[in-house]
JSON list of C-alpha atoms in Angstrom, two decimals:
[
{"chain": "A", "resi": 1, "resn": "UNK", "atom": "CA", "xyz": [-33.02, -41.21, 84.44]},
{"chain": "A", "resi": 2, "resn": "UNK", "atom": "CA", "xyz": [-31.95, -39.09, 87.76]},
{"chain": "A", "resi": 3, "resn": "UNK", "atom": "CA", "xyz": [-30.96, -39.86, 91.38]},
{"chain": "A", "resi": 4, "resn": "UNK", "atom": "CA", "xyz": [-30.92, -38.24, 94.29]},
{"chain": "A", "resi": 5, "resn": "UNK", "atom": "CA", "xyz": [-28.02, -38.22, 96.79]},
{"chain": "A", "resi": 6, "resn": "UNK", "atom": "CA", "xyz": [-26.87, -36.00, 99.53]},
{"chain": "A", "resi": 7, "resn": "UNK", "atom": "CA", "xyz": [-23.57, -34.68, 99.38]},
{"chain": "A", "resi": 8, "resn": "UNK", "atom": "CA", "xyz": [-21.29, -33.41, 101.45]},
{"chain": "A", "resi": 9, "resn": "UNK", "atom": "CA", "xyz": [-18.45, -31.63, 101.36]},
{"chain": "A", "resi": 10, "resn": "UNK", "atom": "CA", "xyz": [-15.08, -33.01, 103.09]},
{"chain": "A", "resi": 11, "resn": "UNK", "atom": "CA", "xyz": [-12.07, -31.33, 101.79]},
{"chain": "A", "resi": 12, "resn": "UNK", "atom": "CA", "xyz": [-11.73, -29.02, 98.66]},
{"chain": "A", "resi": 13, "resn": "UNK", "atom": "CA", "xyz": [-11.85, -30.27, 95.94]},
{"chain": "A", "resi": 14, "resn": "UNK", "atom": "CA", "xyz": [-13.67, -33.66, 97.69]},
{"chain": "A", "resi": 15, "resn": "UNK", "atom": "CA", "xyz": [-17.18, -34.74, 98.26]},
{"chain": "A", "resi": 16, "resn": "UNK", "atom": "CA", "xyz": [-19.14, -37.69, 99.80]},
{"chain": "A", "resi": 17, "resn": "UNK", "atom": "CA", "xyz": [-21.96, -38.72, 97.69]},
{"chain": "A", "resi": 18, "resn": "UNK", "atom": "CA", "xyz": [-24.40, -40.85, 99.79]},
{"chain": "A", "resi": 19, "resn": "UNK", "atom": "CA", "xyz": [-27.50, -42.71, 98.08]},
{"chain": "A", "resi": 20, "resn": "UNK", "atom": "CA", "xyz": [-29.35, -45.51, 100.10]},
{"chain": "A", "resi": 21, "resn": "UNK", "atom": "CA", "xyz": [-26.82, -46.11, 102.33]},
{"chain": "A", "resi": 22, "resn": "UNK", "atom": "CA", "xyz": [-24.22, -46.32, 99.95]},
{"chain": "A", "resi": 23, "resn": "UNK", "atom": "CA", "xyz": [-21.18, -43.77, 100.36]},
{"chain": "A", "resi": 24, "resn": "UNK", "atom": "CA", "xyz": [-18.69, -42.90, 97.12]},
{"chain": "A", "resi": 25, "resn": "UNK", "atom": "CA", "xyz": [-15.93, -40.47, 97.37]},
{"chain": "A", "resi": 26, "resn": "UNK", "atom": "CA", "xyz": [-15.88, -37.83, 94.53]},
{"chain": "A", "resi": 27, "resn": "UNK", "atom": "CA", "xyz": [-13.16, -35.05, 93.47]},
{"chain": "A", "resi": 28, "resn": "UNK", "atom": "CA", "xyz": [-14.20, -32.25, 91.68]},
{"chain": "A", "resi": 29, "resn": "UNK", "atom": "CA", "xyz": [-12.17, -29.62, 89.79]},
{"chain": "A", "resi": 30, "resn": "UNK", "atom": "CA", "xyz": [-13.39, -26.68, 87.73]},
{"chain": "A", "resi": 31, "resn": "UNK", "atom": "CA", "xyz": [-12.40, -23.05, 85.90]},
{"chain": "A", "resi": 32, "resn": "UNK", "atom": "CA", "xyz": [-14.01, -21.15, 83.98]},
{"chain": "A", "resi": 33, "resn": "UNK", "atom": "CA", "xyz": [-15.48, -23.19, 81.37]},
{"chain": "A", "resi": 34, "resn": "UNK", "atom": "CA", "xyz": [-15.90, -26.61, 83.00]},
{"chain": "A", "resi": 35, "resn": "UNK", "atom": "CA", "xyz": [-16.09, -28.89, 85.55]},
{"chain": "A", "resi": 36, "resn": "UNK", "atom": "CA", "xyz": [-14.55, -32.16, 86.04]},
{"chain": "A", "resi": 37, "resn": "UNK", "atom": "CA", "xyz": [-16.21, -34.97, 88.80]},
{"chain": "A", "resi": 38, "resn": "UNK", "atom": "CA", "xyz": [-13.99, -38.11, 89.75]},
{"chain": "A", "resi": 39, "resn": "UNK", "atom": "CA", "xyz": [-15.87, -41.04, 90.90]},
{"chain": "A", "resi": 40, "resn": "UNK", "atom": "CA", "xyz": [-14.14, -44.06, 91.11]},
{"chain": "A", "resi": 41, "resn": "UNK", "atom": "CA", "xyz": [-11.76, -43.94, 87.76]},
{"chain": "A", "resi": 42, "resn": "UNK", "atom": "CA", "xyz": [-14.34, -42.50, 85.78]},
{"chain": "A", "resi": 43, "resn": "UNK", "atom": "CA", "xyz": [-14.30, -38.77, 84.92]},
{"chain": "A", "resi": 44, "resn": "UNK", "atom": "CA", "xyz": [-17.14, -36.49, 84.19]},
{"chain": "A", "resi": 45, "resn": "UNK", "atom": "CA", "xyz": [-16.96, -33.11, 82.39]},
{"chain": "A", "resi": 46, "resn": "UNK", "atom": "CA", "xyz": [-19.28, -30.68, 82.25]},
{"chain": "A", "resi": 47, "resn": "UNK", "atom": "CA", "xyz": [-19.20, -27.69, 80.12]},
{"chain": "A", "resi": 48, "resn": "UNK", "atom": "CA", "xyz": [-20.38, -24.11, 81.43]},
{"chain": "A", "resi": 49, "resn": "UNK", "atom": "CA", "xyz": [-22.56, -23.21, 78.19]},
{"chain": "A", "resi": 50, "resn": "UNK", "atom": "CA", "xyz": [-23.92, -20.35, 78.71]},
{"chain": "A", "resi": 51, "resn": "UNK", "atom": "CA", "xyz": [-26.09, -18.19, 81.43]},
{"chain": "A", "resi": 52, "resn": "UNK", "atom": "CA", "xyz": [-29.88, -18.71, 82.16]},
{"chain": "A", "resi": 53, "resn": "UNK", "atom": "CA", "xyz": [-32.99, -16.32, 82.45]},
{"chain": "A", "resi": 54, "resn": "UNK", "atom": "CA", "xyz": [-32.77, -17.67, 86.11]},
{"chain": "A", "resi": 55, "resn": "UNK", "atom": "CA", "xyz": [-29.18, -16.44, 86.89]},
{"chain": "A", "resi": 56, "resn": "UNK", "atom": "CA", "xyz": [-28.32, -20.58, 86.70]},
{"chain": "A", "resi": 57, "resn": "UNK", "atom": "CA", "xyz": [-25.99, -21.70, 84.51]},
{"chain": "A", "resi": 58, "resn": "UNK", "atom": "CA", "xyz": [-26.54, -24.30, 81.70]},
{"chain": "A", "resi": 59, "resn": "UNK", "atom": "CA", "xyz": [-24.29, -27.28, 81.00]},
{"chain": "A", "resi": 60, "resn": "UNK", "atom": "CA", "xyz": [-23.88, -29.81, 79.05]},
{"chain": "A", "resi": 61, "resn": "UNK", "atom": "CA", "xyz": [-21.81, -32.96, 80.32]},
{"chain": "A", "resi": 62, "resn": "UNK", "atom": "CA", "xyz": [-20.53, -36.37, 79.67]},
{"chain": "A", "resi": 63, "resn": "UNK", "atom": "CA", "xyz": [-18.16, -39.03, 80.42]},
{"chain": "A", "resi": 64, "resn": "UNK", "atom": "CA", "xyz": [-15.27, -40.53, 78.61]},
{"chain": "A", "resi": 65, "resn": "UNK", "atom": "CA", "xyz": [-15.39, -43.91, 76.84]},
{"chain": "A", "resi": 66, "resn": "UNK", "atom": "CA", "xyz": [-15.58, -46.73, 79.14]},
{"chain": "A", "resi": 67, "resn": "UNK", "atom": "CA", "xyz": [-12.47, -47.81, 78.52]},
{"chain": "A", "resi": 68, "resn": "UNK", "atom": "CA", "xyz": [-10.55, -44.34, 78.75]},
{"chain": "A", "resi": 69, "resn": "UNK", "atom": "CA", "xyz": [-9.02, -43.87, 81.87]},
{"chain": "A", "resi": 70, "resn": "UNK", "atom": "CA", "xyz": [-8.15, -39.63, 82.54]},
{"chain": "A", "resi": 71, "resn": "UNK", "atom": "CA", "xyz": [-6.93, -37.66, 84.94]},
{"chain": "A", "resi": 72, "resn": "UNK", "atom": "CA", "xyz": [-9.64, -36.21, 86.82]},
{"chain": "A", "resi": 73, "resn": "UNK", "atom": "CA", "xyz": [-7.83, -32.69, 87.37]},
{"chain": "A", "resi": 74, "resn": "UNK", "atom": "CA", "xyz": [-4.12, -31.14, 87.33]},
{"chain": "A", "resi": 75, "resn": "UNK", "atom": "CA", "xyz": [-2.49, -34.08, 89.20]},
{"chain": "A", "resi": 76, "resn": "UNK", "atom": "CA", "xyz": [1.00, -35.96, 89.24]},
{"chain": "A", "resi": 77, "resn": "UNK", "atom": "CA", "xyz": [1.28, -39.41, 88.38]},
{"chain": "A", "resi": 78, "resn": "UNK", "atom": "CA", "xyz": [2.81, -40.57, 91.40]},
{"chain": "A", "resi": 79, "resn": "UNK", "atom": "CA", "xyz": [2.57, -44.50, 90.28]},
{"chain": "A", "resi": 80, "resn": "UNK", "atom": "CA", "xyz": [1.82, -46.72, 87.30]},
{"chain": "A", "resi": 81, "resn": "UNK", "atom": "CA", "xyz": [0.61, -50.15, 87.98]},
{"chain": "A", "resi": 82, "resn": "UNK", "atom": "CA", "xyz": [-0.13, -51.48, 84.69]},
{"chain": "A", "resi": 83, "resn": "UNK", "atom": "CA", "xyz": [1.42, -51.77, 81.44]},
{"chain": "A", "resi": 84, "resn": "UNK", "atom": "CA", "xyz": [0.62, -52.55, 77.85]},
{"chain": "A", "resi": 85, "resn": "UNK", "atom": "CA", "xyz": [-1.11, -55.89, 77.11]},
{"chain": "A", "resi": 86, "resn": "UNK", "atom": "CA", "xyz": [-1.79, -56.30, 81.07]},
{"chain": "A", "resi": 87, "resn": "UNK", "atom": "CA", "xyz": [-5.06, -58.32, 81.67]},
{"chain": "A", "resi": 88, "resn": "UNK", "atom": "CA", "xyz": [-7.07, -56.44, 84.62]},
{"chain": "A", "resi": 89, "resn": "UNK", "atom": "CA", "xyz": [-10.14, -57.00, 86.56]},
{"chain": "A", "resi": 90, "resn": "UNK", "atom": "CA", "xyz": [-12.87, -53.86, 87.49]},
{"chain": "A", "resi": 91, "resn": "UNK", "atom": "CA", "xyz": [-11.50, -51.70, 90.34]},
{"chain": "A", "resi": 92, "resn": "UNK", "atom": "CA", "xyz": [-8.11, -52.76, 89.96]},
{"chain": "A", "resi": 93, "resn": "UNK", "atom": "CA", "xyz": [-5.98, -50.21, 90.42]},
{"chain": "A", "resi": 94, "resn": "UNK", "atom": "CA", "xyz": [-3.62, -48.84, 87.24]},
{"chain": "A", "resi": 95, "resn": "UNK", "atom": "CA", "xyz": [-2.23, -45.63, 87.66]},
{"chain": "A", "resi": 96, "resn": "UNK", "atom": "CA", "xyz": [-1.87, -43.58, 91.12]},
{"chain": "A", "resi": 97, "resn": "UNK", "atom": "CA", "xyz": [-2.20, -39.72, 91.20]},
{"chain": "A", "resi": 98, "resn": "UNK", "atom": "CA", "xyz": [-1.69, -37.51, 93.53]},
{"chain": "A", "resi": 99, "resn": "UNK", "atom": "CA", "xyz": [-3.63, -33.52, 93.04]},
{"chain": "A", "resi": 100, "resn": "UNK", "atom": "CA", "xyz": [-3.86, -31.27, 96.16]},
{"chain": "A", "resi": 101, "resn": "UNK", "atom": "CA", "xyz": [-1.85, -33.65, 98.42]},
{"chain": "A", "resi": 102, "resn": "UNK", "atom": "CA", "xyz": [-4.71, -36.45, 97.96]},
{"chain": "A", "resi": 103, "resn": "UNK", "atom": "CA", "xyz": [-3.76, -39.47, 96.26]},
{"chain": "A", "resi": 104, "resn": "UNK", "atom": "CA", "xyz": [-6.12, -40.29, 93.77]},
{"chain": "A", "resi": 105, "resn": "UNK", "atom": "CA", "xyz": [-6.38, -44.44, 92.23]},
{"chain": "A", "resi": 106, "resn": "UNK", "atom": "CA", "xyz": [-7.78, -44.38, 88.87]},
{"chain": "A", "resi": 107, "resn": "UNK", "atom": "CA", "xyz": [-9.31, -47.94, 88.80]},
{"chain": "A", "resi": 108, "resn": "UNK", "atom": "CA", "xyz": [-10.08, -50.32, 85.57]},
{"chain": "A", "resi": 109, "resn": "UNK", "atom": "CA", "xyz": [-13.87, -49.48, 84.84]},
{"chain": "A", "resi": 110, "resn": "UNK", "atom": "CA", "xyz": [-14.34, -53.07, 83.71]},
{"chain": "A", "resi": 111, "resn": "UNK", "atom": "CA", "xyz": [-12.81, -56.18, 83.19]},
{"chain": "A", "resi": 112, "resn": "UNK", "atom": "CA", "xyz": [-10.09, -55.56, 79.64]},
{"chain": "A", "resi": 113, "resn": "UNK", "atom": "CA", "xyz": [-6.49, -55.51, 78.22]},
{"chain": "A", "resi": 114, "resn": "UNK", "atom": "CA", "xyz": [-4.85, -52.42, 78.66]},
{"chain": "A", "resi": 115, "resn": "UNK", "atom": "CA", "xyz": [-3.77, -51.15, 75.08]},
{"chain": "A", "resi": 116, "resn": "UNK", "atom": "CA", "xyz": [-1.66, -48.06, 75.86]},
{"chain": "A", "resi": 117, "resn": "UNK", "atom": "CA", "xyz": [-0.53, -46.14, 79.02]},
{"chain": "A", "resi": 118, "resn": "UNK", "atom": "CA", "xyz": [-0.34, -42.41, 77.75]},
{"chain": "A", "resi": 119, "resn": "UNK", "atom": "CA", "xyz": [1.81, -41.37, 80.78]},
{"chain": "A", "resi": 120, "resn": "UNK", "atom": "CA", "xyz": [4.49, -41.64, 82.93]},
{"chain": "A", "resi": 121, "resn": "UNK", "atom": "CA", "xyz": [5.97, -41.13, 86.54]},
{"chain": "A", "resi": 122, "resn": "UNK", "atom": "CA", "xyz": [6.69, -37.61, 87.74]},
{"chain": "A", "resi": 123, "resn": "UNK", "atom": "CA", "xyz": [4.49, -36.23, 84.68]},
{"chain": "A", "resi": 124, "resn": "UNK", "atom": "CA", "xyz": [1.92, -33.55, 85.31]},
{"chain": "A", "resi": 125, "resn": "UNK", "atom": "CA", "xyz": [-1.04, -34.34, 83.72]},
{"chain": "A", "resi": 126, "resn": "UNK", "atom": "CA", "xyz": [-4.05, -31.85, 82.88]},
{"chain": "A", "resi": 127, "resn": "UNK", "atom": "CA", "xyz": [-7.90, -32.12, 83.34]},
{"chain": "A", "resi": 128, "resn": "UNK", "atom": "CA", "xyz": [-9.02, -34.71, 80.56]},
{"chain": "A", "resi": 129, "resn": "UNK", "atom": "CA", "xyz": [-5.96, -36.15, 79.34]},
{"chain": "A", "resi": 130, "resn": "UNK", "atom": "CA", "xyz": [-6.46, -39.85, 78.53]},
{"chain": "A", "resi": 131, "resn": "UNK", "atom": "CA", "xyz": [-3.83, -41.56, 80.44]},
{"chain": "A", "resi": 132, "resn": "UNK", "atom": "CA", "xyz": [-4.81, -45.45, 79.60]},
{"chain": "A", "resi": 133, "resn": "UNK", "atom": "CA", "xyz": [-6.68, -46.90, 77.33]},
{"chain": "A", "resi": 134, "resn": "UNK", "atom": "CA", "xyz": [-8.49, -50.30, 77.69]},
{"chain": "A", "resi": 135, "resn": "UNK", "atom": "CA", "xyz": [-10.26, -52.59, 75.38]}
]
């Protein structure tokens, strides 16, 4: 399945992805063997593999579990909203970051319980770390 969008740039590190009229905000980090994409408490990683006949290079990607909430890129965790055994509803926010003086809400990805919060205020937190889990 694909999509197209347009995207613009806004910031570093920040995009606006626009499909159909509908507008998302996305941060992106990378080095030298990845990149990581944001979009509305969801992370995406995608692996540099290796480089192409073309000159393009090849990657492989994927998201976490539904029900893994992780930091997008090197960010703070400014807030924590949530706790252990907490009911929550999609889009609620649990845990507030802030990364390159943005503040970034990582939102429940569904209604759940929140199992574990694997963080805590003041903590810097690296590029895939899982920092709540949800059933």
């Amino acid at each position: 399945m694909s999509a197209e969008f347009t995207i613009t740039d806004i910031a570093p590190g920040e995009l606006l992805l626009e499909r159909d009229g509908n507008r998302v905000r996305a941060f992106v980090a990378a080095d030298e063997h990845a990149t990581w994409v944001f979009i509305d408490g969801r992370t995406f990683r995608f692996e540099k593999v290796r480089k192409g006949s073309k000159g393009f290079e090849k990657v492989r990607g994927g998201s976490r579990g539904l029900t893994d909430l992780s930091a997008p890129m090197p960010a703070t965790v400014l807030r924590i909203l949530t706790a252990p055994g907490k009911t929550v509803r999609r889009g609620e926010t649990l845990i507030l970051l802030e990364a390159m003086k943005m503040e970034l809400p990582l939102r429940a990805p569904q209604d759940g319980t929140v199992t574990e919060v694997r963080c805590a205020e003041g903590q810097l937190v690296q590029p895939g770390s899982i920092l709540v889990e949800m059933t």
